Amino acid sequence: MSIVVLISGSGTNLQAILDAGIPIKFVMSDNHNAYGLERAEKRNIPTLSQPRLKSLEKSVTKLCKANNVDLIVLAGFMRLLTPGFVSKWKNKIINIHPSLLPAFKGAHAIKEAWEYGVKVTGVTVHYVNEQMDEGDIIAQKIVNITKKDTLETFEEKIHKVEHKLYPTIIKKLLNDQNTN
Ligand code: GAR
């Protein structure tokens, strides 16, 4: 029962997964400078960074096969995986996105929701398909934007929900795989 986590940046979701005690085999990144790599190293989890997407995907496949990995978890991984990779790992790759999909896809969902002036948005965990921020939805949580919010407080609310929701869903999926 284990996962690999793919990141591109700060890795606060990775941190929440680590803090929840979920066993992580590897943390991989397309960005050598991703701070999340340091978070993993602090916990003695092997890391690998590879900016070339195809090479990264090859390494992920090799390591997942060699280590019987159950789930590939995207946590702020900002690249679109290739169709070949996605079809190889159908229903084994999940992503978290800071909006109620299908609204506000892409890399700037929080800012775009704020600028649009929505009163209700949230967080989505979904299986990954070939499209950006698409695929069957596993879970969604609502976040309300109130008059008192600033972009900063709104962003904090979103991240707080993400950091609780993602580990919960990962644990559930791993449990379900174990009992099937
Ligand atoms: C998170 O808010 C995550 O939902 C978002 O990137 C952030 C990464 O933060 N992902 C997407 O926008 C995917 N389209 P983190 O590196 O601190 O976990």
PDB file of C-alpha atoms and ligand atoms in Angstrom:
ATOM      1  CA  MET A   1       0.000   0.000   0.000  1.00  0.00           C
ATOM      2  CA  SER A   2       1.913   3.049  -1.164  1.00  0.00           C
ATOM      3  CA  ILE A   3       1.881   6.074  -3.410  1.00  0.00           C
ATOM      4  CA  VAL A   4       4.181   8.285  -5.412  1.00  0.00           C
ATOM      5  CA  VAL A   5       3.617  12.041  -5.362  1.00  0.00           C
ATOM      6  CA  LEU A   6       4.342  14.364  -8.290  1.00  0.00           C
ATOM      7  CA  ILE A   7       4.925  18.030  -7.517  1.00  0.00           C
ATOM      8  CA  SER A   8       6.106  21.194  -9.264  1.00  0.00           C
ATOM      9  CA  GLY A   9       6.381  23.697  -6.444  1.00  0.00           C
ATOM     10  CA  SER A  10       5.965  24.461  -2.785  1.00  0.00           C
ATOM     11  CA  GLY A  11       4.427  21.127  -1.833  1.00  0.00           C
ATOM     12  CA  THR A  12       2.071  22.135   0.964  1.00  0.00           C
ATOM     13  CA  ASN A  13      -0.304  19.373  -0.141  1.00  0.00           C
ATOM     14  CA  LEU A  14       2.616  16.947  -0.097  1.00  0.00           C
ATOM     15  CA  GLN A  15       3.312  18.125   3.452  1.00  0.00           C
ATOM     16  CA  ALA A  16      -0.286  17.397   4.458  1.00  0.00           C
ATOM     17  CA  ILE A  17       0.014  13.890   2.985  1.00  0.00           C
ATOM     18  CA  LEU A  18       3.297  13.346   4.850  1.00  0.00           C
ATOM     19  CA  ASP A  19       1.787  14.612   8.110  1.00  0.00           C
ATOM     20  CA  ALA A  20      -1.153  12.236   7.688  1.00  0.00           C
ATOM     21  CA  GLY A  21       1.304   9.331   7.794  1.00  0.00           C
ATOM     22  CA  ILE A  22       0.495   8.025   4.310  1.00  0.00           C
ATOM     23  CA  PRO A  23       3.394   5.897   3.025  1.00  0.00           C
ATOM     24  CA  ILE A  24       5.117   7.610   0.092  1.00  0.00           C
ATOM     25  CA  LYS A  25       7.633   5.629  -1.998  1.00  0.00           C
ATOM     26  CA  PHE A  26       8.981   8.531  -4.055  1.00  0.00           C
ATOM     27  CA  VAL A  27       8.431  12.215  -4.645  1.00  0.00           C
ATOM     28  CA  MET A  28       9.071  13.307  -8.221  1.00  0.00           C
ATOM     29  CA  SER A  29       9.175  16.742  -9.781  1.00  0.00           C
ATOM     30  CA  ASP A  30       9.549  18.374 -13.179  1.00  0.00           C
ATOM     31  CA  ASN A  31      11.323  21.231 -11.407  1.00  0.00           C
ATOM     32  CA  HIS A  32      14.715  20.912  -9.690  1.00  0.00           C
ATOM     33  CA  ASN A  33      13.909  23.872  -7.433  1.00  0.00           C
ATOM     34  CA  ALA A  34      10.553  22.671  -6.142  1.00  0.00           C
ATOM     35  CA  TYR A  35      10.540  23.248  -2.377  1.00  0.00           C
ATOM     36  CA  GLY A  36       8.460  20.101  -1.966  1.00  0.00           C
ATOM     37  CA  LEU A  37      11.584  18.063  -2.769  1.00  0.00           C
ATOM     38  CA  GLU A  38      13.157  19.400   0.438  1.00  0.00           C
ATOM     39  CA  ARG A  39      10.050  18.521   2.409  1.00  0.00           C
ATOM     40  CA  ALA A  40      10.392  14.916   1.189  1.00  0.00           C
ATOM     41  CA  GLU A  41      14.138  14.769   1.832  1.00  0.00           C
ATOM     42  CA  LYS A  42      13.557  15.916   5.416  1.00  0.00           C
ATOM     43  CA  ARG A  43      11.483  12.757   5.856  1.00  0.00           C
ATOM     44  CA  ASN A  44      14.075  10.583   4.077  1.00  0.00           C
ATOM     45  CA  ILE A  45      11.820   9.916   1.128  1.00  0.00           C
ATOM     46  CA  PRO A  46      13.695   9.388  -2.153  1.00  0.00           C
ATOM     47  CA  THR A  47      13.221  12.173  -4.681  1.00  0.00           C
ATOM     48  CA  LEU A  48      13.857  12.608  -8.362  1.00  0.00           C
ATOM     49  CA  SER A  49      13.530  15.695 -10.528  1.00  0.00           C
ATOM     50  CA  GLN A  50      13.409  15.632 -14.289  1.00  0.00           C
ATOM     51  CA  PRO A  51      12.257  18.609 -16.358  1.00  0.00           C
ATOM     52  CA  ARG A  52      11.758  16.479 -19.510  1.00  0.00           C
ATOM     53  CA  LEU A  53       8.189  15.205 -19.202  1.00  0.00           C
ATOM     54  CA  LYS A  54       8.693  11.996 -21.194  1.00  0.00           C
ATOM     55  CA  SER A  55      11.766  11.089 -19.147  1.00  0.00           C
ATOM     56  CA  LEU A  56       9.917  11.851 -15.931  1.00  0.00           C
ATOM     57  CA  GLU A  57       7.004   9.663 -16.989  1.00  0.00           C
ATOM     58  CA  LYS A  58       9.379   6.811 -17.877  1.00  0.00           C
ATOM     59  CA  SER A  59      10.980   7.010 -14.426  1.00  0.00           C
ATOM     60  CA  VAL A  60       7.593   7.113 -12.712  1.00  0.00           C
ATOM     61  CA  THR A  61       6.436   4.015 -14.616  1.00  0.00           C
ATOM     62  CA  LYS A  62       9.641   2.133 -13.841  1.00  0.00           C
ATOM     63  CA  LEU A  63       9.599   2.987 -10.140  1.00  0.00           C
ATOM     64  CA  CYS A  64       5.878   2.322  -9.746  1.00  0.00           C
ATOM     65  CA  LYS A  65       6.182  -1.096 -11.369  1.00  0.00           C
ATOM     66  CA  ALA A  66       9.256  -2.039  -9.343  1.00  0.00           C
ATOM     67  CA  ASN A  67       7.628  -0.969  -6.072  1.00  0.00           C
ATOM     68  CA  ASN A  68       4.006  -2.084  -6.559  1.00  0.00           C
ATOM     69  CA  VAL A  69       2.753   1.458  -6.185  1.00  0.00           C
ATOM     70  CA  ASP A  70      -1.036   1.694  -5.852  1.00  0.00           C
ATOM     71  CA  LEU A  71      -1.638   5.350  -6.662  1.00  0.00           C
ATOM     72  CA  ILE A  72       0.055   8.251  -8.478  1.00  0.00           C
ATOM     73  CA  VAL A  73      -0.856  11.449  -6.661  1.00  0.00           C
ATOM     74  CA  LEU A  74      -0.515  14.833  -8.381  1.00  0.00           C
ATOM     75  CA  ALA A  75      -0.076  17.554  -5.765  1.00  0.00           C
ATOM     76  CA  GLY A  76       0.495  20.860  -7.490  1.00  0.00           C
ATOM     77  CA  PHE A  77       2.035  19.112 -10.524  1.00  0.00           C
ATOM     78  CA  MET A  78       1.631  21.721 -13.239  1.00  0.00           C
ATOM     79  CA  ARG A  79       2.258  19.699 -16.415  1.00  0.00           C
ATOM     80  CA  LEU A  80      -0.189  17.876 -18.647  1.00  0.00           C
ATOM     81  CA  LEU A  81       0.701  14.177 -18.633  1.00  0.00           C
ATOM     82  CA  THR A  82       0.914  12.496 -22.047  1.00  0.00           C
ATOM     83  CA  PRO A  83      -2.032  10.368 -23.270  1.00  0.00           C
ATOM     84  CA  GLY A  84       0.208   7.272 -23.379  1.00  0.00           C
ATOM     85  CA  PHE A  85       1.151   7.639 -19.721  1.00  0.00           C
ATOM     86  CA  VAL A  86      -2.405   8.400 -18.638  1.00  0.00           C
ATOM     87  CA  SER A  87      -3.850   5.359 -20.421  1.00  0.00           C
ATOM     88  CA  LYS A  88      -1.192   3.105 -18.866  1.00  0.00           C
ATOM     89  CA  TRP A  89      -2.272   4.211 -15.387  1.00  0.00           C
ATOM     90  CA  LYS A  90      -6.021   4.545 -15.930  1.00  0.00           C
ATOM     91  CA  ASN A  91      -7.847   5.198 -12.624  1.00  0.00           C
ATOM     92  CA  LYS A  92      -4.523   5.167 -10.785  1.00  0.00           C
ATOM     93  CA  ILE A  93      -3.682   8.878 -11.135  1.00  0.00           C
ATOM     94  CA  ILE A  94      -5.473  11.483  -9.056  1.00  0.00           C
ATOM     95  CA  ASN A  95      -5.226  15.265  -8.865  1.00  0.00           C
ATOM     96  CA  ILE A  96      -6.349  18.040  -6.562  1.00  0.00           C
ATOM     97  CA  HIS A  97      -7.583  21.316  -7.997  1.00  0.00           C
ATOM     98  CA  PRO A  98      -8.539  24.526  -6.149  1.00  0.00           C
ATOM     99  CA  SER A  99     -12.003  25.063  -7.653  1.00  0.00           C
ATOM    100  CA  LEU A 100     -15.283  23.245  -8.121  1.00  0.00           C
ATOM    101  CA  LEU A 101     -14.487  21.660 -11.474  1.00  0.00           C
ATOM    102  CA  PRO A 102     -15.397  22.069 -14.264  1.00  0.00           C
ATOM    103  CA  ALA A 103     -15.194  25.771 -13.305  1.00  0.00           C
ATOM    104  CA  PHE A 104     -11.838  27.549 -13.342  1.00  0.00           C
ATOM    105  CA  LYS A 105      -9.503  24.934 -14.812  1.00  0.00           C
ATOM    106  CA  GLY A 106      -5.819  25.729 -15.161  1.00  0.00           C
ATOM    107  CA  ALA A 107      -2.969  27.070 -13.098  1.00  0.00           C
ATOM    108  CA  HIS A 108      -4.675  30.207 -11.681  1.00  0.00           C
ATOM    109  CA  ALA A 109      -8.006  28.908 -10.400  1.00  0.00           C
ATOM    110  CA  ILE A 110      -7.969  30.736  -7.061  1.00  0.00           C
ATOM    111  CA  LYS A 111      -7.169  34.147  -8.535  1.00  0.00           C
ATOM    112  CA  GLU A 112      -9.617  33.697 -11.402  1.00  0.00           C
ATOM    113  CA  ALA A 113     -12.471  32.707  -9.063  1.00  0.00           C
ATOM    114  CA  TRP A 114     -11.658  35.733  -6.881  1.00  0.00           C
ATOM    115  CA  GLU A 115     -11.555  38.128  -9.829  1.00  0.00           C
ATOM    116  CA  TYR A 116     -14.773  36.718 -11.266  1.00  0.00           C
ATOM    117  CA  GLY A 117     -16.449  37.504  -7.947  1.00  0.00           C
ATOM    118  CA  VAL A 118     -17.953  34.093  -7.265  1.00  0.00           C
ATOM    119  CA  LYS A 119     -19.493  33.643  -3.829  1.00  0.00           C
ATOM    120  CA  VAL A 120     -19.077  29.892  -3.732  1.00  0.00           C
ATOM    121  CA  THR A 121     -16.154  27.847  -4.981  1.00  0.00           C
ATOM    122  CA  GLY A 122     -14.141  24.994  -3.526  1.00  0.00           C
ATOM    123  CA  VAL A 123     -11.785  22.104  -4.045  1.00  0.00           C
ATOM    124  CA  THR A 124     -11.997  19.029  -6.289  1.00  0.00           C
ATOM    125  CA  VAL A 125     -10.191  15.701  -6.175  1.00  0.00           C
ATOM    126  CA  HIS A 126     -10.496  13.805  -9.444  1.00  0.00           C
ATOM    127  CA  TYR A 127      -9.065  10.994 -11.537  1.00  0.00           C
ATOM    128  CA  VAL A 128      -6.752  12.280 -14.255  1.00  0.00           C
ATOM    129  CA  ASN A 129      -7.522  11.893 -17.949  1.00  0.00           C
ATOM    130  CA  GLU A 130      -5.751  13.312 -21.012  1.00  0.00           C
ATOM    131  CA  GLN A 131      -7.235  16.797 -20.595  1.00  0.00           C
ATOM    132  CA  MET A 132      -6.182  19.502 -18.158  1.00  0.00           C
ATOM    133  CA  ASP A 133      -8.032  19.325 -14.791  1.00  0.00           C
ATOM    134  CA  GLU A 134     -10.526  16.808 -16.151  1.00  0.00           C
ATOM    135  CA  GLY A 135     -11.594  13.275 -15.324  1.00  0.00           C
ATOM    136  CA  ASP A 136     -14.136  11.608 -13.051  1.00  0.00           C
ATOM    137  CA  ILE A 137     -14.716  13.557  -9.870  1.00  0.00           C
ATOM    138  CA  ILE A 138     -13.970  11.700  -6.633  1.00  0.00           C
ATOM    139  CA  ALA A 139     -14.791  14.409  -4.095  1.00  0.00           C
ATOM    140  CA  GLN A 140     -15.606  18.100  -3.851  1.00  0.00           C
ATOM    141  CA  LYS A 141     -15.751  20.474  -0.908  1.00  0.00           C
ATOM    142  CA  ILE A 142     -17.353  23.886  -0.921  1.00  0.00           C
ATOM    143  CA  VAL A 143     -15.564  27.074   0.150  1.00  0.00           C
ATOM    144  CA  ASN A 144     -17.647  30.239   0.589  1.00  0.00           C
ATOM    145  CA  ILE A 145     -16.237  33.670  -0.161  1.00  0.00           C
ATOM    146  CA  THR A 146     -17.575  36.262   2.267  1.00  0.00           C
ATOM    147  CA  LYS A 147     -17.450  40.057   2.246  1.00  0.00           C
ATOM    148  CA  LYS A 148     -14.737  39.942   4.899  1.00  0.00           C
ATOM    149  CA  ASP A 149     -12.383  37.892   2.719  1.00  0.00           C
ATOM    150  CA  THR A 150      -9.337  39.225   0.938  1.00  0.00           C
ATOM    151  CA  LEU A 151      -7.598  37.248  -1.778  1.00  0.00           C
ATOM    152  CA  GLU A 152      -5.132  36.132   0.891  1.00  0.00           C
ATOM    153  CA  THR A 153      -7.726  34.901   3.407  1.00  0.00           C
ATOM    154  CA  PHE A 154      -9.682  33.220   0.602  1.00  0.00           C
ATOM    155  CA  GLU A 155      -6.536  31.461  -0.583  1.00  0.00           C
ATOM    156  CA  GLU A 156      -5.828  30.296   2.977  1.00  0.00           C
ATOM    157  CA  LYS A 157      -9.336  28.862   3.247  1.00  0.00           C
ATOM    158  CA  ILE A 158      -8.883  26.923  -0.002  1.00  0.00           C
ATOM    159  CA  HIS A 159      -5.546  25.480   1.100  1.00  0.00           C
ATOM    160  CA  LYS A 160      -6.913  24.527   4.510  1.00  0.00           C
ATOM    161  CA  VAL A 161      -9.677  22.539   2.831  1.00  0.00           C
ATOM    162  CA  GLU A 162      -7.202  20.950   0.382  1.00  0.00           C
ATOM    163  CA  HIS A 163      -4.871  19.860   3.163  1.00  0.00           C
ATOM    164  CA  LYS A 164      -7.694  18.070   4.970  1.00  0.00           C
ATOM    165  CA  LEU A 165      -9.515  16.644   1.956  1.00  0.00           C
ATOM    166  CA  TYR A 166      -6.599  15.189  -0.025  1.00  0.00           C
ATOM    167  CA  PRO A 167      -5.125  12.932   2.694  1.00  0.00           C
ATOM    168  CA  THR A 168      -8.639  11.752   3.614  1.00  0.00           C
ATOM    169  CA  ILE A 169      -9.423  10.753   0.036  1.00  0.00           C
ATOM    170  CA  ILE A 170      -6.018   9.130  -0.534  1.00  0.00           C
ATOM    171  CA  LYS A 171      -6.458   7.010   2.602  1.00  0.00           C
ATOM    172  CA  LYS A 172      -9.928   5.984   1.465  1.00  0.00           C
ATOM    173  CA  LEU A 173      -8.759   5.010  -2.032  1.00  0.00           C
ATOM    174  CA  LEU A 174      -5.859   2.980  -0.643  1.00  0.00           C
ATOM    175  CA  ASN A 175      -8.231   1.241   1.779  1.00  0.00           C
ATOM    176  CA  ASP A 176     -10.713   0.467  -0.997  1.00  0.00           C
ATOM    177  CA  GLN A 177      -7.933  -0.994  -3.177  1.00  0.00           C
ATOM    178  CA  ASN A 178      -6.816  -3.146  -0.255  1.00  0.00           C
ATOM    179  CA  THR A 179     -10.254  -4.562   0.419  1.00  0.00           C
ATOM    180  CA  ASN A 180     -11.056  -5.302  -3.258  1.00  0.00           C
TER     181      ASN A 180
HETATM  182  C1  GAR B   1      -2.691  23.668  -4.964  1.00  0.00           C
HETATM  183  O1  GAR B   1      -3.590  24.688  -4.619  1.00  0.00           O
HETATM  184  C2  GAR B   1      -3.295  22.741  -5.989  1.00  0.00           C
HETATM  185  O2  GAR B   1      -4.664  22.528  -5.831  1.00  0.00           O
HETATM  186  C3  GAR B   1      -3.019  23.492  -7.264  1.00  0.00           C
HETATM  187  O3  GAR B   1      -1.706  23.968  -7.090  1.00  0.00           O
HETATM  188  C4  GAR B   1      -1.486  24.246  -5.703  1.00  0.00           C
HETATM  189  C5  GAR B   1      -0.190  23.579  -5.310  1.00  0.00           C
HETATM  190  O4  GAR B   1       0.188  23.953  -4.023  1.00  0.00           O
HETATM  191  N1  GAR B   1      -3.168  22.672  -8.423  1.00  0.00           N
HETATM  192  C6  GAR B   1      -3.640  23.096  -9.571  1.00  0.00           C
HETATM  193  O5  GAR B   1      -3.942  24.258  -9.783  1.00  0.00           O
HETATM  194  C7  GAR B   1      -3.766  22.036 -10.652  1.00  0.00           C
HETATM  195  N2  GAR B   1      -4.381  22.576 -11.798  1.00  0.00           N
HETATM  196  P1  GAR B   1       1.241  23.113  -3.193  1.00  0.00           P
HETATM  197  O6  GAR B   1       2.473  22.920  -4.098  1.00  0.00           O
HETATM  198  O7  GAR B   1       1.572  23.979  -2.018  1.00  0.00           O
HETATM  199  O8  GAR B   1       0.621  21.804  -2.812  1.00  0.00           O
END
